[in-house]
Coordinates of C-alpha atoms in Angstrom, one line a residue:
M1 CA 231.9 77.5 40.0
S2 CA 234.3 75.5 41.5
Q3 CA 233.8 71.5 40.9
S4 CA 236.5 70.4 43.2
N5 CA 236.1 68.3 46.6
P6 CA 233.6 66.0 45.0
I7 CA 231.3 64.4 47.6
P8 CA 233.2 61.2 48.9
E9 CA 232.0 57.7 47.6
V10 CA 231.4 55.3 50.3
S11 CA 231.0 51.4 49.7
V12 CA 227.5 49.7 50.1
L13 CA 228.9 47.9 53.3
G14 CA 230.3 50.8 54.8
R15 CA 227.2 52.9 54.3
L16 CA 225.2 50.1 55.7
A17 CA 227.4 50.0 59.0
R18 CA 227.7 53.7 59.4
N19 CA 223.6 54.0 58.9
G20 CA 223.3 51.4 61.5
Y21 CA 225.5 52.7 63.8
D22 CA 224.0 56.3 63.5
F23 CA 220.5 54.9 63.7
L24 CA 221.2 53.1 67.3
K25 CA 222.7 56.3 68.3
R26 CA 219.5 58.1 67.5
V27 CA 216.9 55.4 68.9
P28 CA 216.5 57.3 72.5
E29 CA 215.3 60.4 70.8
L30 CA 213.3 59.0 68.1
P31 CA 209.9 58.7 69.9
A32 CA 209.6 62.1 71.0
A33 CA 210.8 63.3 67.5
Y34 CA 207.8 62.0 66.0
L35 CA 205.1 61.7 68.7
H36 CA 205.6 64.3 71.1
P37 CA 202.5 67.0 70.6
W38 CA 204.7 69.9 69.8
R39 CA 206.4 67.9 67.1
R40 CA 203.1 66.7 65.7
E41 CA 201.9 70.1 65.4
S42 CA 205.2 71.3 64.0
R43 CA 204.9 68.5 61.4
R44 CA 201.3 69.7 60.5
R45 CA 202.6 73.3 59.9
L46 CA 205.5 72.2 58.0
A47 CA 203.2 70.3 55.7
Q48 CA 201.4 73.4 55.1
L49 CA 204.7 75.1 53.9
K50 CA 205.6 72.4 51.6
D51 CA 205.9 74.1 48.2
S52 CA 204.1 77.1 49.3
H53 CA 206.6 79.3 47.6
K54 CA 206.9 77.3 44.4
G55 CA 208.6 79.3 41.6
E56 CA 209.7 82.2 44.0
R57 CA 213.0 83.3 44.8
C58 CA 214.4 83.9 48.3
F59 CA 217.4 85.0 50.2
I60 CA 219.4 83.1 52.8
V61 CA 221.1 85.8 55.0
G62 CA 224.3 84.7 56.8
N63 CA 225.7 86.7 59.8
G64 CA 229.1 87.4 58.3
P65 CA 230.9 90.9 58.5
S66 CA 230.1 91.4 54.9
L67 CA 226.4 92.1 55.9
K68 CA 227.7 95.3 57.1
N69 CA 228.5 96.2 53.3
T70 CA 225.2 94.8 51.9
D71 CA 222.5 97.3 51.1
L72 CA 219.8 95.3 53.1
S73 CA 217.2 97.9 52.3
L74 CA 216.9 95.8 49.0
L75 CA 215.6 93.1 50.6
K76 CA 212.1 94.8 51.7
N77 CA 210.0 92.8 49.5
E78 CA 212.0 89.8 49.4
F79 CA 211.7 86.6 51.3
A80 CA 214.8 86.4 53.5
I81 CA 215.8 83.7 55.7
G82 CA 217.7 84.7 58.6
M83 CA 219.8 82.7 61.0
N84 CA 220.8 82.4 64.7
R85 CA 221.1 85.8 66.6
V86 CA 220.3 87.7 63.4
F87 CA 217.7 89.6 65.5
L88 CA 220.6 91.9 66.3
A89 CA 220.5 93.4 62.8
S90 CA 217.2 95.0 63.4
E91 CA 218.7 97.6 65.5
E92 CA 222.2 97.8 64.0
L93 CA 221.5 97.5 60.2
G94 CA 217.9 98.3 60.2
F95 CA 217.0 94.7 58.9
T96 CA 214.3 92.0 60.1
P97 CA 214.0 88.8 58.1
S98 CA 210.8 87.0 57.1
C99 CA 211.8 84.1 59.3
L100 CA 214.6 82.8 61.7
V101 CA 216.3 79.4 61.7
C102 CA 218.5 78.1 64.6
V103 CA 219.8 74.6 65.4
N104 CA 222.9 75.3 67.5
D105 CA 222.2 74.2 71.4
L106 CA 224.7 77.0 72.8
V107 CA 223.1 79.9 70.6
V108 CA 219.7 78.8 72.0
E109 CA 220.8 78.1 75.4
Q110 CA 222.2 81.7 75.7
S111 CA 219.5 83.5 73.8
V112 CA 216.1 82.1 75.2
P113 CA 214.4 85.3 76.1
E114 CA 215.1 86.9 72.4
F115 CA 214.0 83.8 70.8
N116 CA 211.1 83.4 72.9
A117 CA 210.0 86.9 72.5
L118 CA 210.1 86.6 68.4
Q119 CA 206.8 87.1 66.6
M120 CA 207.7 85.8 63.2
P121 CA 208.0 82.0 61.9
K122 CA 211.0 80.3 63.5
F123 CA 212.4 77.2 62.9
F124 CA 214.7 75.4 65.7
S125 CA 216.0 72.0 66.2
W126 CA 213.7 69.8 68.4
R127 CA 216.6 69.7 70.9
A128 CA 215.9 73.4 71.6
S129 CA 212.5 72.3 73.1
K130 CA 214.4 71.8 76.3
W131 CA 214.6 75.8 76.5
L132 CA 212.0 77.4 74.1
Q133 CA 208.2 77.2 74.2
M134 CA 205.8 76.0 71.5
D135 CA 203.9 79.2 70.3
D136 CA 202.0 80.4 67.3
W137 CA 205.3 80.9 65.1
M138 CA 207.3 77.8 66.4
H139 CA 208.4 75.0 64.0
F140 CA 210.4 72.2 65.7
I141 CA 212.5 70.3 63.1
Y142 CA 214.1 67.0 64.0
T143 CA 217.8 67.7 63.2
T144 CA 220.8 65.5 63.7
Y145 CA 224.6 65.6 63.2
T146 CA 224.8 62.0 61.5
T147 CA 224.3 60.4 58.1
P148 CA 224.8 63.1 55.6
R149 CA 221.9 63.6 53.3
F150 CA 219.9 66.4 51.7
A151 CA 216.4 66.7 52.8
T152 CA 213.7 67.9 50.4
D153 CA 211.0 67.7 52.9
V154 CA 211.9 69.0 56.4
R155 CA 209.2 67.2 58.3
N156 CA 211.4 64.3 58.8
R157 CA 215.0 64.1 59.9
V158 CA 217.2 66.7 58.6
W159 CA 221.2 66.6 58.6
E160 CA 222.6 69.8 59.9
G161 CA 225.7 69.8 57.8
A162 CA 227.7 71.6 60.4
T163 CA 226.2 75.0 59.7
V164 CA 222.6 76.4 60.2
T165 CA 223.0 77.6 56.5
N166 CA 222.5 74.1 55.3
V167 CA 219.5 73.6 57.3
C168 CA 218.1 76.9 55.6
L169 CA 219.0 75.6 52.4
Q170 CA 216.7 72.2 52.9
L171 CA 213.9 74.3 54.2
A172 CA 214.1 76.7 51.3
Y173 CA 213.9 73.5 49.2
H174 CA 210.9 72.2 51.1
M175 CA 208.9 75.4 50.8
G176 CA 209.6 75.3 47.0
F177 CA 211.9 78.2 46.3
Q178 CA 213.0 78.1 42.7
E179 CA 216.0 80.5 43.2
V180 CA 218.0 80.6 46.4
I181 CA 220.5 83.5 46.9
L182 CA 223.2 83.6 49.8
I183 CA 224.2 86.7 51.2
G184 CA 226.6 87.2 54.3
V185 CA 227.9 83.8 54.1
D186 CA 231.4 84.8 54.0
H187 CA 232.8 81.2 55.0
S188 CA 235.8 82.7 56.9
F189 CA 236.5 83.3 60.2
A190 CA 239.0 85.2 61.9
T191 CA 239.3 82.9 64.9
K192 CA 241.2 79.7 64.3
G193 CA 241.5 76.4 66.1
K194 CA 240.1 72.8 65.7
P195 CA 236.5 72.5 64.3
N196 CA 233.8 72.0 66.9
T197 CA 235.8 73.1 69.7
T198 CA 233.7 75.0 72.3
V199 CA 235.5 78.2 73.2
Q200 CA 234.2 81.5 75.1
S201 CA 234.7 85.0 73.2
E202 CA 237.0 87.4 75.6
G203 CA 235.8 90.3 73.6
D204 CA 234.1 91.7 70.7
D205 CA 233.3 89.3 68.0
P206 CA 235.3 89.8 64.8
N207 CA 233.7 87.0 62.9
H208 CA 230.1 88.3 62.5
F209 CA 228.4 91.5 61.5
S210 CA 227.8 92.7 65.1
A211 CA 230.7 92.9 67.9
A212 CA 227.8 91.8 70.1
Y213 CA 227.0 88.4 68.1
F214 CA 229.1 86.2 70.1
G215 CA 230.3 88.9 72.6
K216 CA 232.5 88.8 75.5
G217 CA 231.7 85.7 77.6
F218 CA 229.6 83.9 74.8
R219 CA 230.3 80.2 74.4
W220 CA 230.3 79.1 70.7
Q221 CA 231.8 76.3 68.7
L222 CA 234.7 76.8 66.1
P223 CA 233.4 76.3 62.4
D224 CA 233.8 73.1 60.7
L225 CA 234.0 74.2 57.2
E226 CA 234.9 71.1 55.6
T227 CA 231.7 69.3 56.7
S228 CA 229.7 72.3 56.0
E229 CA 231.1 72.4 52.3
M230 CA 230.1 68.7 52.0
G231 CA 226.5 69.8 52.9
Y232 CA 226.8 72.8 50.3
R233 CA 227.7 70.2 47.5
M234 CA 224.8 68.1 48.4
A235 CA 222.5 71.1 48.1
R236 CA 223.9 72.2 44.8
Q237 CA 223.2 68.6 43.6
A238 CA 219.6 68.8 44.8
Y239 CA 218.7 71.7 43.5
E240 CA 220.3 71.4 40.0
K241 CA 218.8 67.9 39.9
A242 CA 215.4 69.8 40.4
G243 CA 216.0 72.4 37.7
R244 CA 216.6 74.9 40.6
R245 CA 219.7 76.9 41.5
V246 CA 221.4 78.2 44.5
L247 CA 223.5 81.4 43.8
D248 CA 226.2 83.2 45.9
A249 CA 225.7 87.0 46.1
T250 CA 228.0 87.4 49.2
I251 CA 230.5 90.4 49.2
G252 CA 233.7 89.3 49.1
G253 CA 232.9 85.5 50.3
K254 CA 235.0 82.7 50.2
L255 CA 232.7 80.0 49.6
D256 CA 233.3 78.6 46.0
I257 CA 230.5 75.8 45.6
F258 CA 227.8 77.9 44.0
E259 CA 227.8 80.4 41.3
K260 CA 228.8 83.8 41.8
V261 CA 226.5 86.8 41.1
D262 CA 226.6 90.4 41.8
Y263 CA 224.2 91.5 44.6
Q264 CA 223.0 94.9 43.3
R265 CA 222.3 93.6 39.9
L266 CA 219.9 91.3 41.4
F267 CA 217.5 93.9 41.6
G268 CA 217.3 95.0 38.0

């Protein structure tokens, strides 16, 4: 397991200045993020989920092309956290996750009917309340882009870490999972460009398990792999400190933060 690229150290003064600036940027959204009825109900539901799966294992299912080469039927009796437009895998790969997580505004805005129709536990950023309705399955999480940190309790602010996978890792920790296994987290993209730049797909999607994932005309943001790796390292440290672990069973994945394991061997 790679130990390169440690989490950068920041001086106390620098940290205070940065956190103060970030806090001021968040002030306008703070009241509703804690006091809105939908958020109060979400926090109540999240409290019920705290350590609800203590000692168990779960799979975090990414949406990379490797998913097409992964036997998802093995997850039939496993708890699996899906992300973003994973609902496309139901028809294409015969896979439905145990729950779904999405924090990207562009993905939400362009998938409103599908997300509102989902009848499974679902976790969205509080920003998504502009498009999505509160229902029996919904949990709105207060996520932000600023002040890197790993949240062990997702009732309060959660740093997105440049990828929904990092939010999933924090949610899995909150739920008490002892062992978390990544699959489909390829950590590589055929489409290149400046991180976080918004682009529009011109044809079939080469970066995910489905050509229709970000199909022609879909707007999306180019990945920020460096920031996402910072979040992964924080996750690894948090899990290890608690005597838990994150494993990477992605077939052919490029991520080198977590211990690699063979997917098939996980099932005895």
